[in-house]
mmCIF file of C-alpha atoms in Angstrom:
data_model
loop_
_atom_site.group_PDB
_atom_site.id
_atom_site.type_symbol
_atom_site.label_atom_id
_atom_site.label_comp_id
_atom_site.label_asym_id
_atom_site.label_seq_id
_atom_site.Cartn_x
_atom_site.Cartn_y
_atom_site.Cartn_z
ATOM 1 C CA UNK A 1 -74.715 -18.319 24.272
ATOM 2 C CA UNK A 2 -71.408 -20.863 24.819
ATOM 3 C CA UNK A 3 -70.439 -21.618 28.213
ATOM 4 C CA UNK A 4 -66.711 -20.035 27.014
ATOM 5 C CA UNK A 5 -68.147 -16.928 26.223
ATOM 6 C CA UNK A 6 -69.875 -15.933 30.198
ATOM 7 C CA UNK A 7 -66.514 -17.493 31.249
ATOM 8 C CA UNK A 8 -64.527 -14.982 29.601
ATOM 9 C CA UNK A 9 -66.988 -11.989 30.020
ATOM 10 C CA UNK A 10 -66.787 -13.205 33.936
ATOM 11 C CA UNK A 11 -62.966 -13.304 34.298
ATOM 12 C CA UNK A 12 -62.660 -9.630 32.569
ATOM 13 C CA UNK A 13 -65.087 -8.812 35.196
ATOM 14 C CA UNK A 14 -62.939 -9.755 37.714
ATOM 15 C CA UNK A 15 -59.722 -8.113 36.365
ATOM 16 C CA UNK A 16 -58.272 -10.759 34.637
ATOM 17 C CA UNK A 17 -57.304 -12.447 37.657
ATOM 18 C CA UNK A 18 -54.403 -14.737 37.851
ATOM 19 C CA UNK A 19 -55.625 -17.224 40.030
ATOM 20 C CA UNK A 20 -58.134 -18.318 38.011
ATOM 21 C CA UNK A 21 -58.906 -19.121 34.197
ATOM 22 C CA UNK A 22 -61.351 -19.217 31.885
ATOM 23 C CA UNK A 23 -61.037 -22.913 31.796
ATOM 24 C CA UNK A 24 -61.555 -22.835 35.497
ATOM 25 C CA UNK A 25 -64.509 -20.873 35.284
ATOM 26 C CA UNK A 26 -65.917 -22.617 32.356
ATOM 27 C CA UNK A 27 -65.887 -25.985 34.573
ATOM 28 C CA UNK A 28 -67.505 -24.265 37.082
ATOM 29 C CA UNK A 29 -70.529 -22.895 35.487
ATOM 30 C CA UNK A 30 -70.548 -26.443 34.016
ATOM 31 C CA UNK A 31 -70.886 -27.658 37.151
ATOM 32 C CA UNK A 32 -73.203 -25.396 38.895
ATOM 33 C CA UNK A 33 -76.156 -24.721 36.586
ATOM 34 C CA UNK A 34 -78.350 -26.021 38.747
ATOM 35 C CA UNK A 35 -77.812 -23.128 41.362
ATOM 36 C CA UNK A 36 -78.874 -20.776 38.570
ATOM 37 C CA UNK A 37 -81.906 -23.049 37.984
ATOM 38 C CA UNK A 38 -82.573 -23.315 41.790
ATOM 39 C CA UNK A 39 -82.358 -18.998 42.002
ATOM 40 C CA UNK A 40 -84.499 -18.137 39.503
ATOM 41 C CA UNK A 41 -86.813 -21.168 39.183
ATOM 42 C CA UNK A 42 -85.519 -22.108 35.697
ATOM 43 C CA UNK A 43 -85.061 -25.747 33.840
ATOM 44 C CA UNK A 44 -81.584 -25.120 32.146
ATOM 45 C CA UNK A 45 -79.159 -27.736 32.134
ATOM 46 C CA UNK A 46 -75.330 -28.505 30.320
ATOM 47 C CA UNK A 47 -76.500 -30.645 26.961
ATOM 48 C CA UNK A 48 -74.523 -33.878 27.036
ATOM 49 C CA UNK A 49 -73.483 -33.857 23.330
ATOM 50 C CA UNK A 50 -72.678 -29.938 22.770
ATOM 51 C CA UNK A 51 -71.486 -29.298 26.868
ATOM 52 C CA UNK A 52 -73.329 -26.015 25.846
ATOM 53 C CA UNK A 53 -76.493 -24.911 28.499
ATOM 54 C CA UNK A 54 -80.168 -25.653 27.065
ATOM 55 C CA UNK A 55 -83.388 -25.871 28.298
ATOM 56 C CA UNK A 56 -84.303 -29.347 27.210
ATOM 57 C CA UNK A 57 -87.672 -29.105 29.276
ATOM 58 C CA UNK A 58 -89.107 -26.001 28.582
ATOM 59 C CA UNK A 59 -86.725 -24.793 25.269
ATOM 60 C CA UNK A 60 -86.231 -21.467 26.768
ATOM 61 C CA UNK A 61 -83.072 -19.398 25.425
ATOM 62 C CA UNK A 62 -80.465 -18.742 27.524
ATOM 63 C CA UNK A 63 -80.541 -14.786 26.952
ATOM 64 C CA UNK A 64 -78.596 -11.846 28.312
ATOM 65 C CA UNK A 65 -80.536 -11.726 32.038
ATOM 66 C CA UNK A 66 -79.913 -15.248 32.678
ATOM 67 C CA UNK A 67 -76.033 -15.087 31.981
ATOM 68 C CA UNK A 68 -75.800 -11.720 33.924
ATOM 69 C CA UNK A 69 -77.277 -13.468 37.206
ATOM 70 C CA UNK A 70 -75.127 -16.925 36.280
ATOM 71 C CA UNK A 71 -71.660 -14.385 36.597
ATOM 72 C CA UNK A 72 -73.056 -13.116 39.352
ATOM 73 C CA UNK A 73 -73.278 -16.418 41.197
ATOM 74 C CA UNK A 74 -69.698 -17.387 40.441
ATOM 75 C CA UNK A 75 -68.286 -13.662 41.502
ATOM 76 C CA UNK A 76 -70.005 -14.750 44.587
ATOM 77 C CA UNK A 77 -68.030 -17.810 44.990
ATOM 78 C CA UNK A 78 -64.907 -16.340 43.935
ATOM 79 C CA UNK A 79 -65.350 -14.105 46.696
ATOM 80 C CA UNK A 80 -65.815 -16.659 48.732
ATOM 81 C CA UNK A 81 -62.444 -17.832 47.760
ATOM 82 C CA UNK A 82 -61.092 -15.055 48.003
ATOM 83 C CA UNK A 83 -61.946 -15.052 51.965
ATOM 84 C CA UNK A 84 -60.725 -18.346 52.348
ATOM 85 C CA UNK A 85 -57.658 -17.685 51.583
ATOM 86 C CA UNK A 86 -57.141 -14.580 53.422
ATOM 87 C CA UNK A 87 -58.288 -16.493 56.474
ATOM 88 C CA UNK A 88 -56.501 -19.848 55.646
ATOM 89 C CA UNK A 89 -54.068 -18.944 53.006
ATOM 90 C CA UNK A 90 -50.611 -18.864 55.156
ATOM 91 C CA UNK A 91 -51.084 -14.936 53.969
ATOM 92 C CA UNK A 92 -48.905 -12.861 56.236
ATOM 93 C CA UNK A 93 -50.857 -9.209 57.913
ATOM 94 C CA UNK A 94 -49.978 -6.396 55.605
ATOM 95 C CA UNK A 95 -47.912 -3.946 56.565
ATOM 96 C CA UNK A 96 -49.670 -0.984 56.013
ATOM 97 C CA UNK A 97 -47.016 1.867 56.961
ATOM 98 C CA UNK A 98 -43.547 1.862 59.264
ATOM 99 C CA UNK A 99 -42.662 4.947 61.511
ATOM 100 C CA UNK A 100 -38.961 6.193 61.737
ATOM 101 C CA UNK A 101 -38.482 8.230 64.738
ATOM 102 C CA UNK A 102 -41.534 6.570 67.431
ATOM 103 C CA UNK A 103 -40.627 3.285 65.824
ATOM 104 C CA UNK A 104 -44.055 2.478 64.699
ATOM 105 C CA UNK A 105 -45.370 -0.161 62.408
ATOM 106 C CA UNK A 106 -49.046 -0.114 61.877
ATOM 107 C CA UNK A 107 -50.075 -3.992 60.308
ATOM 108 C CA UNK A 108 -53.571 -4.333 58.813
ATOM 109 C CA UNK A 109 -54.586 -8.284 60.096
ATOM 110 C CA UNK A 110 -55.579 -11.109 58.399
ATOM 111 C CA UNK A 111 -58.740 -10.091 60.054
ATOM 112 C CA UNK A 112 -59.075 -6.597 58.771
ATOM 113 C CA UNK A 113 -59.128 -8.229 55.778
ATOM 114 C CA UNK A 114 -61.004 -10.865 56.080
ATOM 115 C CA UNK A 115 -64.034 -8.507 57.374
ATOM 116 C CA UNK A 116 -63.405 -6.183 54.541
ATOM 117 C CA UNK A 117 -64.158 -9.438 52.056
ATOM 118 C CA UNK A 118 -67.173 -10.286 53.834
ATOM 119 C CA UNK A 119 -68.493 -7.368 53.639
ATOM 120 C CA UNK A 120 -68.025 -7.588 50.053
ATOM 121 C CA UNK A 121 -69.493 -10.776 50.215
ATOM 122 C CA UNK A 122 -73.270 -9.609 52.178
ATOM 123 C CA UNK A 123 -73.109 -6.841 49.125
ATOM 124 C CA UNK A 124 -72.511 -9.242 46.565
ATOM 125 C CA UNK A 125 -75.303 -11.715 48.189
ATOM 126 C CA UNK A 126 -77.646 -8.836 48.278
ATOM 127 C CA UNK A 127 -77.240 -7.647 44.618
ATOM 128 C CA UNK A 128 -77.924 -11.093 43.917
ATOM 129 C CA UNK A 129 -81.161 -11.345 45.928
ATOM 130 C CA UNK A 130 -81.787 -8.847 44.378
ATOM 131 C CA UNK A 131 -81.639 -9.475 40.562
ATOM 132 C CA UNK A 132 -83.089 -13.021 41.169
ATOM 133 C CA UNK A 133 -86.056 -11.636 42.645
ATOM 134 C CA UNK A 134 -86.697 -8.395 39.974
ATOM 135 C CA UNK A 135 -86.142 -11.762 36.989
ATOM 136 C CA UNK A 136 -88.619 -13.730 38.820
ATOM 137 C CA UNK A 137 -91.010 -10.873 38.863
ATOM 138 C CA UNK A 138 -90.571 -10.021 35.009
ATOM 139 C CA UNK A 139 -90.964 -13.904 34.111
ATOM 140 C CA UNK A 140 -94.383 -13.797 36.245
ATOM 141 C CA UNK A 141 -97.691 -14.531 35.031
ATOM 142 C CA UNK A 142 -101.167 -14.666 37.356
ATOM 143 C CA UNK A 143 -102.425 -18.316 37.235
ATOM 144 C CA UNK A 144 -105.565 -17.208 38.327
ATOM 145 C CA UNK A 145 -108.169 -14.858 39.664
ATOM 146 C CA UNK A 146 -110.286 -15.070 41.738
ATOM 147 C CA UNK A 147 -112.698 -13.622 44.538
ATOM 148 C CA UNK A 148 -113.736 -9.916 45.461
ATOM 149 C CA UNK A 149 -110.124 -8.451 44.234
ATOM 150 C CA UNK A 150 -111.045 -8.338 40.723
ATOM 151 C CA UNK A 151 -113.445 -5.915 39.300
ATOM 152 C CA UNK A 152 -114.373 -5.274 35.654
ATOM 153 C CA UNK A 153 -114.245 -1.629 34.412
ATOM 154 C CA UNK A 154 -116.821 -2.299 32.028
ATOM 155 C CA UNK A 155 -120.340 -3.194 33.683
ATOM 156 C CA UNK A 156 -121.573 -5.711 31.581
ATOM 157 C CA UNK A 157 -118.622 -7.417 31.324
ATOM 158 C CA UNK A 158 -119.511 -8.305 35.186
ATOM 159 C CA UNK A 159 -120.910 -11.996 35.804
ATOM 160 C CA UNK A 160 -120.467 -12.703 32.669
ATOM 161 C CA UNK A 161 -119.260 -16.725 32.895
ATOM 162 C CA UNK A 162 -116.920 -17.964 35.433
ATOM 163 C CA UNK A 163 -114.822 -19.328 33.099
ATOM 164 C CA UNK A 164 -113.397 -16.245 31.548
ATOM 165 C CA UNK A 165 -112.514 -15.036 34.875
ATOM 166 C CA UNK A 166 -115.037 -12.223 35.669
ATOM 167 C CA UNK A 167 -116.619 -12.212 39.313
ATOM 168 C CA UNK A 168 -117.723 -9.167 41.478
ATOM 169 C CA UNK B 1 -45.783 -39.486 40.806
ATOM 170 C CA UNK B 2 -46.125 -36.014 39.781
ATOM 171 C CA UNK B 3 -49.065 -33.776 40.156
ATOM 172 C CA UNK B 4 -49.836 -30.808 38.779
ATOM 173 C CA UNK B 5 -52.007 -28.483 36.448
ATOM 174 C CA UNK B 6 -51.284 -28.529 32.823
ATOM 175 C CA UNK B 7 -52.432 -25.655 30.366
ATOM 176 C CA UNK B 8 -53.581 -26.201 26.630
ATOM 177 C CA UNK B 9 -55.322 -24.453 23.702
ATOM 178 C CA UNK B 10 -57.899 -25.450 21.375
ATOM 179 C CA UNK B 11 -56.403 -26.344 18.152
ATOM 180 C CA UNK B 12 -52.682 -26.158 19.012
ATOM 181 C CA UNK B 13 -50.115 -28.834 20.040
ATOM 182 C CA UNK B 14 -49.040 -29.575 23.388
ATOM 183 C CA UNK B 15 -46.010 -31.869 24.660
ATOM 184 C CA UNK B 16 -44.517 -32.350 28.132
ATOM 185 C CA UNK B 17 -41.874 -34.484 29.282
ATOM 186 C CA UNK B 18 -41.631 -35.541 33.011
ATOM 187 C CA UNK B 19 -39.689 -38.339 35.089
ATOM 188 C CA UNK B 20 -41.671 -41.060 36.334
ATOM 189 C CA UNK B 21 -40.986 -41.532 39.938
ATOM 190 C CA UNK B 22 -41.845 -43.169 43.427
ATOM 191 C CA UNK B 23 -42.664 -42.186 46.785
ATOM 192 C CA UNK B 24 -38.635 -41.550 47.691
ATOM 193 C CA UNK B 25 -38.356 -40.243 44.128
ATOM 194 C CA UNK B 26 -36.263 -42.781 42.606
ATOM 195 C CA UNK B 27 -36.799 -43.301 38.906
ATOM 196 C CA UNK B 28 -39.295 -46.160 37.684
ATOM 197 C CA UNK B 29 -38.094 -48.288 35.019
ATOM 198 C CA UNK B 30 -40.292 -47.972 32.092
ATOM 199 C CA UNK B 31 -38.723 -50.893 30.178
ATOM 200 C CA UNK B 32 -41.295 -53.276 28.722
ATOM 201 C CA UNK B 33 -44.445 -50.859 30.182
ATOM 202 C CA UNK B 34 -46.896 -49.052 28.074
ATOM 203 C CA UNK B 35 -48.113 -45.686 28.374
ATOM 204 C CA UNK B 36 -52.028 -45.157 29.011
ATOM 205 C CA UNK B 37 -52.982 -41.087 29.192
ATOM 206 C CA UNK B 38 -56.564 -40.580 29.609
ATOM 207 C CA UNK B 39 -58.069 -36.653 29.563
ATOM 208 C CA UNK B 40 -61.596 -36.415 30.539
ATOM 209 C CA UNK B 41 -64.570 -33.765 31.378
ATOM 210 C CA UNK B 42 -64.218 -34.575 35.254
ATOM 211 C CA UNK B 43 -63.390 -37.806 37.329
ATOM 212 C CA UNK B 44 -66.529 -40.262 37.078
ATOM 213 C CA UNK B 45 -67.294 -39.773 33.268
ATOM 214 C CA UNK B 46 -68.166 -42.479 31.372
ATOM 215 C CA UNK B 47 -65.736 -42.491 28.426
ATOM 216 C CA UNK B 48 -62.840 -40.069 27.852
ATOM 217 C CA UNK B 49 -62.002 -37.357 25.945
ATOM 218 C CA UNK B 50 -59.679 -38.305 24.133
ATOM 219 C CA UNK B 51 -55.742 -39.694 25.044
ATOM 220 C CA UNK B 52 -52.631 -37.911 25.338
ATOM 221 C CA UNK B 53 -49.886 -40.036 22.918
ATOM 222 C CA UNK B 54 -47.263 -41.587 25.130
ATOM 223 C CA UNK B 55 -43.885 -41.931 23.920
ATOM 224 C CA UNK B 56 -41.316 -43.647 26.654
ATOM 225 C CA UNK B 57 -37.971 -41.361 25.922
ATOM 226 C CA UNK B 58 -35.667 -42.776 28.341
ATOM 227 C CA UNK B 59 -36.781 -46.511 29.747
ATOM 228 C CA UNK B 60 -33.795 -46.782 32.464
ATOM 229 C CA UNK B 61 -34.590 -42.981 34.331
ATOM 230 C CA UNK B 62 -38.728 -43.027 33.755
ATOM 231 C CA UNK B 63 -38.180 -40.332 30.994
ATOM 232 C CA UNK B 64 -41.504 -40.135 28.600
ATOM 233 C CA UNK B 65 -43.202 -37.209 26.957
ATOM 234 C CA UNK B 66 -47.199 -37.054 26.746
ATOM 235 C CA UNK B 67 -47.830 -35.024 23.608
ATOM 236 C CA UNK B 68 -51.453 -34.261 21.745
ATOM 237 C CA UNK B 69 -51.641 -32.929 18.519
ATOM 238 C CA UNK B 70 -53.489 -29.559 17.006
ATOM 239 C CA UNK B 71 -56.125 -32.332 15.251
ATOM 240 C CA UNK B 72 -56.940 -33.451 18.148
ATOM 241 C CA UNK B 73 -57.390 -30.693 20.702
ATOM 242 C CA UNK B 74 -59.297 -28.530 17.498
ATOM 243 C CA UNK B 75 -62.737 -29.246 18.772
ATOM 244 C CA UNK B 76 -62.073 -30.016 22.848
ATOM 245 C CA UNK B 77 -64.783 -27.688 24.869
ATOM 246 C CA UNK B 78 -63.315 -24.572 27.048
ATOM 247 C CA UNK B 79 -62.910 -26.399 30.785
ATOM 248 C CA UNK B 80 -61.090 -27.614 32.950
ATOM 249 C CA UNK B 81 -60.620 -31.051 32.700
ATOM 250 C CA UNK B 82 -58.510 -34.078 34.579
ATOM 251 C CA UNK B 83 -55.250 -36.146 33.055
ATOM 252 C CA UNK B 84 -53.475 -39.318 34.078
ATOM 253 C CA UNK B 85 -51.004 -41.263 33.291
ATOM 254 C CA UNK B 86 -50.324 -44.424 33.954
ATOM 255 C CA UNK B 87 -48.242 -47.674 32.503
ATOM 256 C CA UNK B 88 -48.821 -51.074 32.049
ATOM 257 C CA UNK B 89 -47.237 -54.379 31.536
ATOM 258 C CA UNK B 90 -49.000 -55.611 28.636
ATOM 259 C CA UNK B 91 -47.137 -58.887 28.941
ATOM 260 C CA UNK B 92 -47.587 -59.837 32.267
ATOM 261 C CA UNK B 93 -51.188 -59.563 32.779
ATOM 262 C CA UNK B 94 -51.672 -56.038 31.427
ATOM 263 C CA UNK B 95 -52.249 -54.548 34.930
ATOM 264 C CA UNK B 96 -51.396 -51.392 36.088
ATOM 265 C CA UNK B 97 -48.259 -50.954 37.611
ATOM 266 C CA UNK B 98 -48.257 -47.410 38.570
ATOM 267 C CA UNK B 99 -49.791 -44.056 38.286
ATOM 268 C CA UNK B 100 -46.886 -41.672 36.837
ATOM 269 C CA UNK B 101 -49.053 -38.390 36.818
ATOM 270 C CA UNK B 102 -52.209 -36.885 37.918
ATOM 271 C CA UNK B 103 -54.077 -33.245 37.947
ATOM 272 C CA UNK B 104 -56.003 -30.962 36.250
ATOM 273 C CA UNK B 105 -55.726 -29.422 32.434
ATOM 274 C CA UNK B 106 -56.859 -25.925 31.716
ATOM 275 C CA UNK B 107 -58.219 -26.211 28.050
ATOM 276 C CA UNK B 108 -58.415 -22.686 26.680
ATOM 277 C CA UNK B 109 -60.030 -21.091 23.654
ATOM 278 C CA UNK B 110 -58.775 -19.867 20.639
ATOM 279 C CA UNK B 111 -60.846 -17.798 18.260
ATOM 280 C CA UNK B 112 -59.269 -19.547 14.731
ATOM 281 C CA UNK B 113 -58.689 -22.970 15.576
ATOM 282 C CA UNK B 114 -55.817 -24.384 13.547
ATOM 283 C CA UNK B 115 -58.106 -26.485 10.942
ATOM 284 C CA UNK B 116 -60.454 -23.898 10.213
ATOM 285 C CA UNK B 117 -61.472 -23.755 6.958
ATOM 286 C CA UNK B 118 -61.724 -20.268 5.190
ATOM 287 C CA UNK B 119 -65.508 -19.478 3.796
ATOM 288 C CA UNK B 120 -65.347 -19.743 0.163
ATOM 289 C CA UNK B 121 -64.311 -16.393 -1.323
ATOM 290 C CA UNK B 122 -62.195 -15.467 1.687
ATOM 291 C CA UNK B 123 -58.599 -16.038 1.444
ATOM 292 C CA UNK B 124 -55.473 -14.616 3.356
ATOM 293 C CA UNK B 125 -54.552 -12.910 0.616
ATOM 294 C CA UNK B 126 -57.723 -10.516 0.404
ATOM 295 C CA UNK B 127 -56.442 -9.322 3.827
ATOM 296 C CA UNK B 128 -59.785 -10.596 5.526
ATOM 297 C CA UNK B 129 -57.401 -12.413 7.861
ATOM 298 C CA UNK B 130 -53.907 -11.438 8.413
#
């Protein structure tokens, strides 16, 4: 799957935003692939000659659940952008209506809005915790077992040799 | 010296002019200088990209264009990458003398890039592409 092609599935994603580009985005999951390897415990990495993401260690594909949790990291740092520059941007508060005859104007703050996007933040974190956890479950495999938590449901298969795993 | 972010596509041409200027933004003289226009992946890499062609309009007011051509932006990855430009005095100990421009450079996809070459059997005339 080429880099270009999350990058543009990720920007739809996020309505075509203007402040950003696929270029931009492209760089970025360039640059960060070792987050995704650090999340879900993987050996991927940005191939030198193609700039395309392999797994020169363990030759894994890069399939559809590893690109879904990859966009899901960077919509996490866009939306950490996003409260950046609501906090920091030189953003004015929102007016959000104007009364006539009390002569009221009701402003929503830079504040308002800045919990609002951090909010959306903890959700996004979550849904990533989330996803990284359910892929590192479906990728698991027991190493070993051991001890009195095994138990053949055949009887003779009991004892049998210790090194095909059997104990009572 | 001017700084900003530039926006191409794969496979088409691109050309910019600009002023090159100082601090107080009076206009460098470009007489006798060559144009150097690196594009790489990020700052740090070893090697570059490729090199935007420099072409000094107007020596006396810093006038030059930076221009790349569809052959050579045809097979550039999707990212966003970094640009300079800077001049030289090839005849007086080929140092630099000053950085004209700096930034970023959005390099976008295209689906068909210009020097694509049609499958055999396929031709715009079948209607396959329009």
């Amino acid at each position: 799957m080429k880099i270009e092609t999350i990058a543009d599935e990720t920007w739809r994603e996020l309505g075509q935003n203007p402040t950003i580009s696929i270029a931009s985005i492209s760089f970025w999951l360039r640059a960060n692939i070792g987050k995704l390897d650090t999340l879900i415990l993987t050996t991927y990495s940005v191939n030198p000659q193609t700039l395309e993401i392999q797994d020169l260690v363990n030759f894994n594909p890069f399939c559809d659940a590893e690109k879904d949790m990859f966009k899901e990291l960077y919509k996490l740092k866009f939306y950490e952008l996003q409260l950046q520059n609501a906090l920091y941007g030189g953003q004015f508060d929102l007016i959000t209506s104007i009364g006539d005859g009390d002569g009221k104007i009701t402003k929503q703050t830079k504040n308002d809005l800045a919990k609002t996007i951090l909010q959306q933040i903890k959700d996004a974190r979550q849904a990533l915790l989330t996803m990284s956890n359910l892929y590192r479950y479906s990728k698991s495999t027991p190493v070993n077992v051991v001890g009195n938590d095994f138990y053949s449901p055949v009887p003779n298969l009991v004892n049998l040799t210790p090194e095909i795993g059997f104990y009572d | 010296m001017f700084t900003g972010l530039l926006n191409i596509s794969q496979g088409c041409s691109f050309s910019s002019t600009f002023n090159a200027t100082d601090v107080n933004g009076n206009y460098y003289n470009l007489s006798g200088l060559t144009g150097y226009a690196p594009l790489s992946l990020y700052f740090g890499q070893s090697g570059v990209l490729d090199n935007f062609n420099v072409n000094i309009i107007g020596p006396a007011s810093g006038y030059y264009q930076i221009s790349l051509t569809p052959l050579q932006t045809t097979n550039y990855p999707v990212t966003q990458g970094v640009y300079e430009v800077d001049f030289f005095d090839q005849f007086n100990s080929g140092t630099i003398q000053f950085i004209a421009a700096q930034g970023y450079i959005n390099i976008n996809p295209q689906l068909v890039p210009s020097f694509y070459q049609l499958p055999t059997g396929n031709n715009r005339a079948s209607g396959i592409i329009t």
